[in-house]
Amino acid sequence: MTERLKEQIEQLEALHTRLGQVRQVPPALLQMRTSTGDEFRVVKEIGEVVMSEPVQAALHQARESLERDGASGIGTEVRRENRKRRRAPSPENYTEERRTPTVLLPRRPEPAVPLGELGAWARAWNETHATAKMRIKGRVVRLALADVMTVYMGVGVGRAGEVVVETIRAFGPREGGGGRGESKYEVYGTVSQQLGRGLEGGDGGDGLGTVAGHVLAYADLFVRRCGVCGRVVSHEGHVPCVVRWWDGRTWAGAHAGCDK
Ligand SMILES: [Zn+2]
């Protein structure tokens, strides 16, 4: 994610430099009165660069990021709030914020799903979740969170005949591949690791309903403010809050480095 962001910033900077070159091109040329020479080539190249896939992706992401920042109110207001919090943390708040999740990463317990009821259960699940969609194909359950991520769960059957999650992988919402391999984005690799924690714990935390609930807790992956440092992206690496755990009342979220 970080590498990709750096790459995109570089691409936009390069584009900015090239756009500067347009200003040196005679206006007559931009009106297409002539069509030969180096200057025309420069204009044509810039057009091609702007329309190229990486630059379009970078522009797209920049705009999305801007919209997100606007929607979640990032800016001076938040920075002020953070500074205030750092200056005068009350003892209660301090312990609250520093509370660390256990190694097993508690999930909210949900009723077991008997194998024979899997289809009906998934249909009911889809009816109650407007922005998420579950699809079953053989032993793979695909769970798509609109515009956030698509998760593939390899499922098996537990001792009591319930559906359990054996493997889990997260991908970008527009990544192809049908769940094979790994995501090319670091952030989804990290989320996969987080979701995979405790699946072999044998404590019942691997039930399909329980794991699906954990996946749903990532619906705010890119806008969630860290419960420890208060930021959306981490101070180092510009990574969103990739850790989610059930604190007994609600889903808590933090950066991978902040949850320790
Ligand atoms: Zn943090």
mmCIF file of N, CA, C and O in Angstrom, residues 39 49 59 109 144 207 211 234:
data_model
loop_
_atom_site.group_PDB
_atom_site.id
_atom_site.type_symbol
_atom_site.label_atom_id
_atom_site.label_comp_id
_atom_site.label_asym_id
_atom_site.label_seq_id
_atom_site.Cartn_x
_atom_site.Cartn_y
_atom_site.Cartn_z
ATOM 1 N N GLU A 39 6.513 20.289 -30.382
ATOM 2 C CA GLU A 39 5.537 20.809 -29.428
ATOM 3 C C GLU A 39 4.235 20.021 -29.467
ATOM 4 O O GLU A 39 3.615 19.747 -28.456
ATOM 5 N N VAL A 49 -0.435 10.318 -21.253
ATOM 6 C CA VAL A 49 -0.056 10.058 -19.856
ATOM 7 C C VAL A 49 -1.268 10.208 -18.946
ATOM 8 O O VAL A 49 -1.525 9.383 -18.078
ATOM 9 N N LEU A 59 -5.184 9.364 -9.840
ATOM 10 C CA LEU A 59 -6.116 10.490 -9.738
ATOM 11 C C LEU A 59 -7.394 10.070 -9.013
ATOM 12 O O LEU A 59 -7.922 10.788 -8.179
ATOM 13 N N PRO A 109 -19.094 -13.586 19.663
ATOM 14 C CA PRO A 109 -19.596 -14.943 19.404
ATOM 15 C C PRO A 109 -20.961 -14.908 18.714
ATOM 16 O O PRO A 109 -21.838 -14.171 19.117
ATOM 17 N N ALA A 144 -18.318 -10.121 0.130
ATOM 18 C CA ALA A 144 -17.882 -8.849 -0.453
ATOM 19 C C ALA A 144 -18.451 -7.682 0.344
ATOM 20 O O ALA A 144 -19.663 -7.562 0.514
ATOM 21 N N GLY A 207 -16.192 -20.315 13.925
ATOM 22 C CA GLY A 207 -17.521 -20.543 13.346
ATOM 23 C C GLY A 207 -17.786 -19.520 12.241
ATOM 24 O O GLY A 207 -17.373 -18.364 12.352
ATOM 25 N N VAL A 211 -16.857 -15.504 12.315
ATOM 26 C CA VAL A 211 -15.814 -14.920 11.455
ATOM 27 C C VAL A 211 -16.430 -13.899 10.504
ATOM 28 O O VAL A 211 -15.849 -12.839 10.249
ATOM 29 N N SER A 234 -1.782 5.427 10.077
ATOM 30 C CA SER A 234 -0.731 5.378 11.095
ATOM 31 C C SER A 234 0.317 6.444 10.821
ATOM 32 O O SER A 234 0.510 6.890 9.694
#
